[in-house]
CSV table of C-alpha atoms in Angstrom, one decimal:
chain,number,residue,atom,x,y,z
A,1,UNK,CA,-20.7,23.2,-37.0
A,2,UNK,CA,-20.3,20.2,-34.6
A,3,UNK,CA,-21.2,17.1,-36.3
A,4,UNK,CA,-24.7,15.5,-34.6
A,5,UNK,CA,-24.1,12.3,-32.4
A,6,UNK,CA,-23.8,8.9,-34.3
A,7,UNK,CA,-25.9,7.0,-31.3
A,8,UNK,CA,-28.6,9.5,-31.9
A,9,UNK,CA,-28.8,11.2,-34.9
A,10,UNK,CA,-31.3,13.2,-36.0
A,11,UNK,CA,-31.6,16.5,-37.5
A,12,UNK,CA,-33.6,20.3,-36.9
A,13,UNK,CA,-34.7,22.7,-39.3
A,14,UNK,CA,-31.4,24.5,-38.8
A,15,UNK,CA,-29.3,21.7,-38.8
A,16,UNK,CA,-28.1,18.6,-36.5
A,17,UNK,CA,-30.5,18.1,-33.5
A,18,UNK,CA,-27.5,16.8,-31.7
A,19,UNK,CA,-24.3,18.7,-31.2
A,20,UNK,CA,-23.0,17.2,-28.2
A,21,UNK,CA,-21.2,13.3,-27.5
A,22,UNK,CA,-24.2,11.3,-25.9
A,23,UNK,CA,-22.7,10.6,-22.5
A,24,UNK,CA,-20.4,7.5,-22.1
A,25,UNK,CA,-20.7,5.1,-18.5
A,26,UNK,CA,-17.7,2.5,-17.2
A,27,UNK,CA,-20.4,0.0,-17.5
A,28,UNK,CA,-22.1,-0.2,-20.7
A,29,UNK,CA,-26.1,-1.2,-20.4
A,30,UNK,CA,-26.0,-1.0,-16.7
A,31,UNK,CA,-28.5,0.1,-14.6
A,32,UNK,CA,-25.9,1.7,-11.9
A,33,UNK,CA,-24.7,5.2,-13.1
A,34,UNK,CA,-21.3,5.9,-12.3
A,35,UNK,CA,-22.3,7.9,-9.1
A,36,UNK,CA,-23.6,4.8,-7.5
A,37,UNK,CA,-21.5,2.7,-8.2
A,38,UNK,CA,-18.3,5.1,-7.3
A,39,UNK,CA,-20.4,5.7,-3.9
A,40,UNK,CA,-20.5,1.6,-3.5
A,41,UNK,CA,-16.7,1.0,-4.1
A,42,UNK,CA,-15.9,4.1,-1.6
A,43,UNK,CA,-18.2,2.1,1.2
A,44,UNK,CA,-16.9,-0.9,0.7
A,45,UNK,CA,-13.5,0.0,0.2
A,46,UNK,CA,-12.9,3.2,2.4
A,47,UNK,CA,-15.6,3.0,5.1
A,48,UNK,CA,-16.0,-0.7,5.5
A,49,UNK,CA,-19.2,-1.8,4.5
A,50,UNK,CA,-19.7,-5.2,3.3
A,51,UNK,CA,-22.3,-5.3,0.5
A,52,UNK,CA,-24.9,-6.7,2.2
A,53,UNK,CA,-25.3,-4.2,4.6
A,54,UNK,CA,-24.7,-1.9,1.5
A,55,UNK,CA,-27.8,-3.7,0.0
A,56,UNK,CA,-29.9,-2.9,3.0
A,57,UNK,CA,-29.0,0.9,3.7
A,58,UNK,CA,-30.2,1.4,-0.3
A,59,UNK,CA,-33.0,-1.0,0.2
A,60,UNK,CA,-34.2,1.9,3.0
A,61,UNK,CA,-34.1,4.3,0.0
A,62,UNK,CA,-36.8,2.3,-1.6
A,63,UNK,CA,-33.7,0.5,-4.8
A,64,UNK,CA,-34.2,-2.9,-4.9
A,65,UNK,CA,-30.3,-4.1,-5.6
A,66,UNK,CA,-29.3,-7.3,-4.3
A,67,UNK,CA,-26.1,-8.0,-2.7
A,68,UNK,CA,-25.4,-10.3,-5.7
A,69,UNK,CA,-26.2,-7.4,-8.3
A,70,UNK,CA,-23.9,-5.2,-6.5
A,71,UNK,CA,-21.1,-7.9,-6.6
A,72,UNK,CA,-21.4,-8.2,-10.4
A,73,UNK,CA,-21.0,-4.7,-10.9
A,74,UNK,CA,-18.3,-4.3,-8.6
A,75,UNK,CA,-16.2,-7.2,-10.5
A,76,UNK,CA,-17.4,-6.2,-13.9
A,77,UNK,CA,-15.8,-2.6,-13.2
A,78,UNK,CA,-12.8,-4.1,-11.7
A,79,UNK,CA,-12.3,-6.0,-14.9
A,80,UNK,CA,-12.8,-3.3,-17.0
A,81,UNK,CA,-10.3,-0.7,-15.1
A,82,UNK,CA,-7.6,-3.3,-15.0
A,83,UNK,CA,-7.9,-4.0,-18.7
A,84,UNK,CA,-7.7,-0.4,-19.8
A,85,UNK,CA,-5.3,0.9,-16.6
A,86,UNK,CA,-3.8,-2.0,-14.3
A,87,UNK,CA,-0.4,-1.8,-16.7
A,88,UNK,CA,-0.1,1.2,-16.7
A,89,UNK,CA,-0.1,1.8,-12.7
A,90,UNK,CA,2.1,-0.3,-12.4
A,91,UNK,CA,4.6,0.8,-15.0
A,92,UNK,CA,4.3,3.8,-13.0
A,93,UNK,CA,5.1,2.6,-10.1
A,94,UNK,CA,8.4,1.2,-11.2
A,95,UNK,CA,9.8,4.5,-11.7
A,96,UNK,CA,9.8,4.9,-8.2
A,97,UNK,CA,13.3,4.7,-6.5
A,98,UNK,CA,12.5,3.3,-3.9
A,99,UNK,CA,9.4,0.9,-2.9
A,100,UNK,CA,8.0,0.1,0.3
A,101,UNK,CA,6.4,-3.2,0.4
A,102,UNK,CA,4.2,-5.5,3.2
A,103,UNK,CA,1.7,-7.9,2.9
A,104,UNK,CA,-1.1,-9.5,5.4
A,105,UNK,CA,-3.0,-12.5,5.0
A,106,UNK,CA,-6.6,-12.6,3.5
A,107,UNK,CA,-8.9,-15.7,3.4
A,108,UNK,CA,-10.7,-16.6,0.1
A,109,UNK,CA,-13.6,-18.7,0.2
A,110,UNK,CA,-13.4,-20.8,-3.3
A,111,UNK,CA,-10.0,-21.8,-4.9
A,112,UNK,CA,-10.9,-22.6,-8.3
A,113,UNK,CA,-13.2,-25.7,-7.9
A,114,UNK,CA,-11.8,-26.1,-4.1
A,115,UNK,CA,-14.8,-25.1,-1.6
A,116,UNK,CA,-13.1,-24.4,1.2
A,117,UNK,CA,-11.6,-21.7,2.8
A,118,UNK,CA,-7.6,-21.1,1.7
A,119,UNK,CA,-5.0,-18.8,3.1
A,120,UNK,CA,-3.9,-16.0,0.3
A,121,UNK,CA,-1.8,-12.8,1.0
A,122,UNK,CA,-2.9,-8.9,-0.2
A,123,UNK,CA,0.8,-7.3,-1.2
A,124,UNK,CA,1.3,-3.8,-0.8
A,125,UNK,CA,3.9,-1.8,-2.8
A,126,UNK,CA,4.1,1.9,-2.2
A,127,UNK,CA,6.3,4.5,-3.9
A,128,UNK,CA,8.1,7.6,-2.4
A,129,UNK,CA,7.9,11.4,-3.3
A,130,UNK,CA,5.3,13.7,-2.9
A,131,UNK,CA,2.5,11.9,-5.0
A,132,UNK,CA,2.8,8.7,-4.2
A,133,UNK,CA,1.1,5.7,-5.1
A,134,UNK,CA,0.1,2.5,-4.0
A,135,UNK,CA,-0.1,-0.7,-5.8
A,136,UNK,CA,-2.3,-3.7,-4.2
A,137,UNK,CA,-1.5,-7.3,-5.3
A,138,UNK,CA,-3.9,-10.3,-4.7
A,139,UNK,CA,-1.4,-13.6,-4.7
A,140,UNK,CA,-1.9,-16.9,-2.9
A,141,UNK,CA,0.8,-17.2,-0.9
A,142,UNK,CA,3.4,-15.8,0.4
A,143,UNK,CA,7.1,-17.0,-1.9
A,144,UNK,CA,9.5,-14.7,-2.9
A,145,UNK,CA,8.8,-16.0,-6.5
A,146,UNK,CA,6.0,-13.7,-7.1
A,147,UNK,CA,8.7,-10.9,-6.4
A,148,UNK,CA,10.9,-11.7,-8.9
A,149,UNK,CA,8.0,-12.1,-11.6
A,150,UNK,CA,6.3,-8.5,-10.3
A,151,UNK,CA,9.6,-6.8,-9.8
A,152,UNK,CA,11.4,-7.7,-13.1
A,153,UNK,CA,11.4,-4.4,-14.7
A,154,UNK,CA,12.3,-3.0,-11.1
A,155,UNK,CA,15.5,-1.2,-11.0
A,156,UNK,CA,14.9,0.7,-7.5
A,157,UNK,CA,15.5,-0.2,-3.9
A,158,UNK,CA,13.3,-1.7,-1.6
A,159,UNK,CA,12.3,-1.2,1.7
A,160,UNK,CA,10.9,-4.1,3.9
A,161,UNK,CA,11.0,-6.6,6.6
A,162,UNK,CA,13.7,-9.7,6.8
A,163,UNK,CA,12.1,-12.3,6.0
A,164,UNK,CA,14.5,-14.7,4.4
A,165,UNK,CA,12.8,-15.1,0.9
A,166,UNK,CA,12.8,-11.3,0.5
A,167,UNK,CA,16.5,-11.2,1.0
A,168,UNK,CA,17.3,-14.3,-1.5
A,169,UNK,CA,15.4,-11.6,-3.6
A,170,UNK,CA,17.6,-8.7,-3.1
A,171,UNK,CA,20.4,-10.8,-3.3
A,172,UNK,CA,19.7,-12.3,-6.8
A,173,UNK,CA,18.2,-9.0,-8.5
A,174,UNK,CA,21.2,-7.4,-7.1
A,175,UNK,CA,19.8,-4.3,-5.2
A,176,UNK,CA,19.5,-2.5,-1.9
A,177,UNK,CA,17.5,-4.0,0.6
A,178,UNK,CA,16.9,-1.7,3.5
A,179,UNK,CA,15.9,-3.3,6.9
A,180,UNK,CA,12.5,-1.8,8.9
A,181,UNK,CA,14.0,-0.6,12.6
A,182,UNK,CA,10.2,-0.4,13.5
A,183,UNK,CA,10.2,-4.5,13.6
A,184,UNK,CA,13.5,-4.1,15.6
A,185,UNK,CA,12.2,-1.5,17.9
A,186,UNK,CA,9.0,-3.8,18.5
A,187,UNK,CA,10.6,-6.8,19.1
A,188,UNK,CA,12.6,-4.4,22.4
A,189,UNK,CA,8.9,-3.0,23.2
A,190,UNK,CA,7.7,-7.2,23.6
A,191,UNK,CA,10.5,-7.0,26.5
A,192,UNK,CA,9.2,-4.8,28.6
A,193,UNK,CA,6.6,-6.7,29.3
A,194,UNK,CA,9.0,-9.3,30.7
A,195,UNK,CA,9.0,-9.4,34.4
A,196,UNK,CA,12.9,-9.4,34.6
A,197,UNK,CA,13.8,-7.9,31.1
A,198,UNK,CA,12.0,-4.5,31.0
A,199,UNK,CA,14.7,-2.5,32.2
A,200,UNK,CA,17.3,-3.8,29.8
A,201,UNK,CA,14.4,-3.6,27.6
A,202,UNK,CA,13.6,0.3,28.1
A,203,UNK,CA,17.5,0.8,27.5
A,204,UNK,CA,17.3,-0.2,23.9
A,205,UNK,CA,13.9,2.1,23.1
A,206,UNK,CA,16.2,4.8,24.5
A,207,UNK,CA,18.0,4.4,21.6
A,208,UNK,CA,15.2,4.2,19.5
A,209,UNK,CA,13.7,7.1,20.7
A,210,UNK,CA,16.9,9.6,20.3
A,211,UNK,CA,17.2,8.1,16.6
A,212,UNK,CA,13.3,8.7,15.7
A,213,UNK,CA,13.7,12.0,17.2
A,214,UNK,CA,16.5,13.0,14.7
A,215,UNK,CA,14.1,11.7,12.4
A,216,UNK,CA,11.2,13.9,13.0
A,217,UNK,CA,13.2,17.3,13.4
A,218,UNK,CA,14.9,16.1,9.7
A,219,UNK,CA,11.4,15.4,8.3
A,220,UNK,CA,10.0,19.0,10.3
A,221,UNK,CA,12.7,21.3,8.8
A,222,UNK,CA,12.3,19.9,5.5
A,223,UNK,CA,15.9,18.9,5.3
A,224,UNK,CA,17.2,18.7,1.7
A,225,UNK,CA,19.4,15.6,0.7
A,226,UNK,CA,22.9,16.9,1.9
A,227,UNK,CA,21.2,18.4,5.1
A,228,UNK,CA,19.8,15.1,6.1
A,229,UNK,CA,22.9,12.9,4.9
A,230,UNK,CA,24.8,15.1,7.5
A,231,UNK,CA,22.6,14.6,10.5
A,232,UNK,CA,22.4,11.3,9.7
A,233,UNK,CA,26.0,10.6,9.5
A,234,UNK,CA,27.1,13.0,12.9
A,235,UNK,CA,24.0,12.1,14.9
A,236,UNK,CA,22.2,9.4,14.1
A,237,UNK,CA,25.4,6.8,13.4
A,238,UNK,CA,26.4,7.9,16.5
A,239,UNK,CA,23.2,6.9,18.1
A,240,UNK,CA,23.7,3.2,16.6
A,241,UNK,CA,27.3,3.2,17.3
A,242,UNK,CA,26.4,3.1,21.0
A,243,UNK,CA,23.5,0.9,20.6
A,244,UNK,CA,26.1,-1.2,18.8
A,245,UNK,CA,28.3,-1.3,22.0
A,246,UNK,CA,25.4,-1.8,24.6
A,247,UNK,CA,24.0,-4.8,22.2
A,248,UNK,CA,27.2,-6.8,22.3
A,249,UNK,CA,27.6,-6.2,25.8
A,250,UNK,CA,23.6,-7.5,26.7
A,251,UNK,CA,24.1,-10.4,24.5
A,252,UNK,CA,26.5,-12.1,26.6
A,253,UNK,CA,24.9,-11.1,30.1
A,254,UNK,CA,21.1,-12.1,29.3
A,255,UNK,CA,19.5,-15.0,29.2
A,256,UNK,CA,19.3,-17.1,25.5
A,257,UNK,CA,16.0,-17.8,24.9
A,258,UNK,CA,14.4,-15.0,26.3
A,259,UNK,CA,12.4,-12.3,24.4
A,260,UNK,CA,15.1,-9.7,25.2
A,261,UNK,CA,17.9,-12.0,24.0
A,262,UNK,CA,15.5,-12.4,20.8
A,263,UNK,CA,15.5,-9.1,20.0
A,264,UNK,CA,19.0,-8.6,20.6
A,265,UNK,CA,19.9,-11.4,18.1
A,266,UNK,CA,17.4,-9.9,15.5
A,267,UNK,CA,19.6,-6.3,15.5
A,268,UNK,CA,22.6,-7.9,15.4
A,269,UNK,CA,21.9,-10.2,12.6
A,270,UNK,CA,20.4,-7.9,10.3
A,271,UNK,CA,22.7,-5.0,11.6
A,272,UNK,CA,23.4,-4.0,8.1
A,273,UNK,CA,20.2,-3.6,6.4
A,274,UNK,CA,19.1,-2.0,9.9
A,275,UNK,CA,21.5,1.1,9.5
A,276,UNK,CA,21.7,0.8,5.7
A,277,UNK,CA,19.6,3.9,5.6
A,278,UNK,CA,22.3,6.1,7.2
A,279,UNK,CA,23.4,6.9,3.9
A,280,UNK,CA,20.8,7.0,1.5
A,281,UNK,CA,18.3,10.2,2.0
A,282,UNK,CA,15.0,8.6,-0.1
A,283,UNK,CA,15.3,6.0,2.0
A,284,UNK,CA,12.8,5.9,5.8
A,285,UNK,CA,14.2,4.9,9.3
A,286,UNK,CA,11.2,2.3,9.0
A,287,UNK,CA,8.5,0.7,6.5
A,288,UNK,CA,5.8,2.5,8.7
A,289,UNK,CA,4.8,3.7,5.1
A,290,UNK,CA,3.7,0.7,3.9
A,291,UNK,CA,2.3,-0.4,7.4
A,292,UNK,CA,0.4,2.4,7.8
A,293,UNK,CA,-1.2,2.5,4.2
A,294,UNK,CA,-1.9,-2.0,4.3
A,295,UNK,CA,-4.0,-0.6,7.4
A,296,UNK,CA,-7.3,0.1,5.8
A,297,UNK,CA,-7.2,-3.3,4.3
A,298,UNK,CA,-6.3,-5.2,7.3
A,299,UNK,CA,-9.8,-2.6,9.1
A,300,UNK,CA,-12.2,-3.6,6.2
A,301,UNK,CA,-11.1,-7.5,6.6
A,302,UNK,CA,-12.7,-6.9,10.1
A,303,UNK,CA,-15.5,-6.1,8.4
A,304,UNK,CA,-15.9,-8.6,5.3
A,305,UNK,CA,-14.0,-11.6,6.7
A,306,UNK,CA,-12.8,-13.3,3.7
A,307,UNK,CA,-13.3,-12.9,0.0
A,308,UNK,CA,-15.4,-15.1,-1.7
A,309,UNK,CA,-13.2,-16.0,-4.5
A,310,UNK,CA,-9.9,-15.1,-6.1
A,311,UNK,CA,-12.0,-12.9,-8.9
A,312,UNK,CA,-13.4,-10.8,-6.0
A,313,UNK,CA,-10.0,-10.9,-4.3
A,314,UNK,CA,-8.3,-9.2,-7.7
A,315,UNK,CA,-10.9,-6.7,-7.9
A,316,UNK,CA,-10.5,-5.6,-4.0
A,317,UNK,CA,-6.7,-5.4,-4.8
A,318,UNK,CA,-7.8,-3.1,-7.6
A,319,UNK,CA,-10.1,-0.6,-6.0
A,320,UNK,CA,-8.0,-0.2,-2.8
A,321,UNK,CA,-5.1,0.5,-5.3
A,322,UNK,CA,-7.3,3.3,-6.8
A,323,UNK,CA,-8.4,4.7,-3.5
A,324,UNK,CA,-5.9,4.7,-1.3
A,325,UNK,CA,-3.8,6.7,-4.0
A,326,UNK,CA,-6.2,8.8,-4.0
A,327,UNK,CA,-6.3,9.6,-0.4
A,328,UNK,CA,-2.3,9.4,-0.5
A,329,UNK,CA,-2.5,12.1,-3.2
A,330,UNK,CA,-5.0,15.1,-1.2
A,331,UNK,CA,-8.4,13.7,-3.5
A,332,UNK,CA,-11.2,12.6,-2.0
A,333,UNK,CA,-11.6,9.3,-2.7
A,334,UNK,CA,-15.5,9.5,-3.9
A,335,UNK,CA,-15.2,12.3,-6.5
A,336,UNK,CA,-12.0,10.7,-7.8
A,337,UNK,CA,-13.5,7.7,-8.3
A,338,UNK,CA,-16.5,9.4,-10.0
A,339,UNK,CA,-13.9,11.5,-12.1
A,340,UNK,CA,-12.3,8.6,-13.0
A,341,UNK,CA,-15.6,6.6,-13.8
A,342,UNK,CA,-16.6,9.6,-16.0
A,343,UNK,CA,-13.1,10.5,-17.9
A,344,UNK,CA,-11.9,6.5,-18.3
A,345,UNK,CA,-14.4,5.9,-21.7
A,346,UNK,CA,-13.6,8.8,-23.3
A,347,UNK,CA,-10.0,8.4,-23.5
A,348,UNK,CA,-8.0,7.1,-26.4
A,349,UNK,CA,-4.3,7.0,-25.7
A,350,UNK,CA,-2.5,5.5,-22.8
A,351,UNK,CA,-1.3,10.0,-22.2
A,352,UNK,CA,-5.0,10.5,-21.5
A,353,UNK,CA,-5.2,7.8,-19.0
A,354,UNK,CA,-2.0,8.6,-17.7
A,355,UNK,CA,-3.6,11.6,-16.6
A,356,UNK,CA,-6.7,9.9,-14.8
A,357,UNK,CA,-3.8,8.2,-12.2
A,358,UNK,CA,-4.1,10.1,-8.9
A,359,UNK,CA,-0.5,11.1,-9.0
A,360,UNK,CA,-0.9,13.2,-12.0
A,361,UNK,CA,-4.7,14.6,-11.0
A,362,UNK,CA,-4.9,18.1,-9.0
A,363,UNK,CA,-7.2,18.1,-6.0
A,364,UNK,CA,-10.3,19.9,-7.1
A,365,UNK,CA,-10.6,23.6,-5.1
A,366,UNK,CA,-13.7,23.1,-3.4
């Protein structure tokens, strides 16, 4: 017979009065059960509320929890599900072969003892396959430092824009730095809109569009490795081998200093990490990955404006790590977050919490 509960013990005629574990919560002597405070973080972080309007939508249910209460509990739980799973996401994540990465500023209210507001950057490093997931990373600038400290156990490629202190990166840790054509391609698009460029302009997103089109037909057949390798190499380096040609040939006839000749200039100098792709099938024409996923944060800044400190900038980074992967991985992001609130104080060994990461949890059937 089951052994009666240590947190209530108490015995029947027949034997223990308690043959079940009394029910474990994320936060210990809280007065927000793990429902509420899952449906909280999914507001906040998947709809967009702030928390004060939060307070006043619960307020019409006749709960009294201030803005400030909510806060605590938000960070509290942050705190907590960093210290028992923030290491092991991200170990995770570095199996990954390949990661996309982008960032987007974010202004924090308080710097330490500093009372003003201060320019910080969210990070966002995704992984490829068919369960992905996505890593968000509060830091206060923008250096390429942070890479090398984040990255060290990294053994993967990445896949991001040019900016100069990503490439003194690549070039140190030694590994393959594929080039985004989606920042080439809109750098062409800001052309058109010259009033004596946009023809030259259009010419180059004809390029574009015949090399995103072999992209799409790869991506809707399924192609396996050698399949897409092939296409890439008959079609698609065809397709830059002309734009090759037609680049060389605008750069002398337009004008320096115009956004056409700009764009022209970007192509050319980062030509190799542009068409690098071409012969690696886990890697993406573009980063619009990472774009596309940094989204939601960039929509709830809208929303929330800044954070009020670094701590509440950490546990945003947190919670859109857990939700977004969530959403990347077919769960909805409430009852995951519930699951997870539920399953997380039960578990003993870093294999059980393994298993709480969205990656390795099946979608429930209904």
């Amino acid at each position: 017979m089951a052994d009666s509960c240590p947190k209530c013990r108490g015995r029947d005629a027949d034997g223990p009065a308690v043959v079940q574990k009394c029910a474990e919560f994320l936060l210990p002597k809280s007065n927000i059960s793990d429902g509420l405070l899952a449906d909280v973080a999914v507001s906040k972080f998947v709809d967009h509320l702030p928390l004060n309007r939060q307070e006043k939508i619960i307020g019409r249910a006749g709960v009294d929890f201030s803005r400030s209460t909510l806060s605590g509990q938000v960070l509290l739980a942050a705190r907590i599900l960093e210290d028992r799973l923030g290491s092991l996401f991200r170990s995770e994540l570095m199996k990954s072969a390949l990661l996309h990465i982008d960032e987007t500023s974010l202004q924090v209210l308080r710097f330490s003892d500093v009372q003003s507001v201060k320019q910080a950057y969210m990070w966002l490093f995704k992984s490829t396959g068919d369960r992905p997931l996505l890593w968000y990373q509060y830091r206060p600038g923008r250096a390429g430092d942070f890479l090398k400290d984040f990255l060290s156990d990294f053994k993967g490629d990445i896949l991001m824009d040019a900016y100069s202190a990503y490439e003194s990166f690549a070039a140190d840790k030694d590994i393959r730095h594929f080039l985004c054509n989606a920042h080439a391609r809109r750098n062409f698009f800001e052309a058109t809109k010259g009033l004596h460029e946009h023809i030259e302009a259009e010419e180059a997103l004809h390029f574009y569009r015949t090399l995103y089109r072999i992209e799409a037909r790869l991506k809707a057949w399924r192609a396996n490795v050698s399949k897409m390798l092939y296409a890439r190499g008959r079609f698609s380096r065809k397709g830059f081998a002309l734009f090759h040609v037609w680049l060389l040939q605008q750069e002398k006839d337009v004008l320096p200093g115009t956004k056409l000749h700009e764009a022209i200039r970007y192509a050319l100098n980062h030509w190799q990490g542009l068409t690098l792709y071409l012969d690696h099938a886990h890697a993406a024409i573009d980063n619009n990955s990472a774009e596309s996923s940094i989204r939601p944060f960039v929509i709830g800044r809208k929303n929330w404006l800044f954070a009020g400190s670094q701590r509440g900038a950490r546990a945003s980074a947190l919670f859109y790590s857990l939700v977004q992967s969530a959403i990347a991985n077919g769960l909805e992001p409430y009852w995951y977050l519930r699951y997870l609130f539920t399953q997380l104080p039960m578990t003993k060994s870093d294999e059980e919490i393994l298993n709480l990461l969205p990656h390795r949890v099946t979608p429930p059937k209904a």
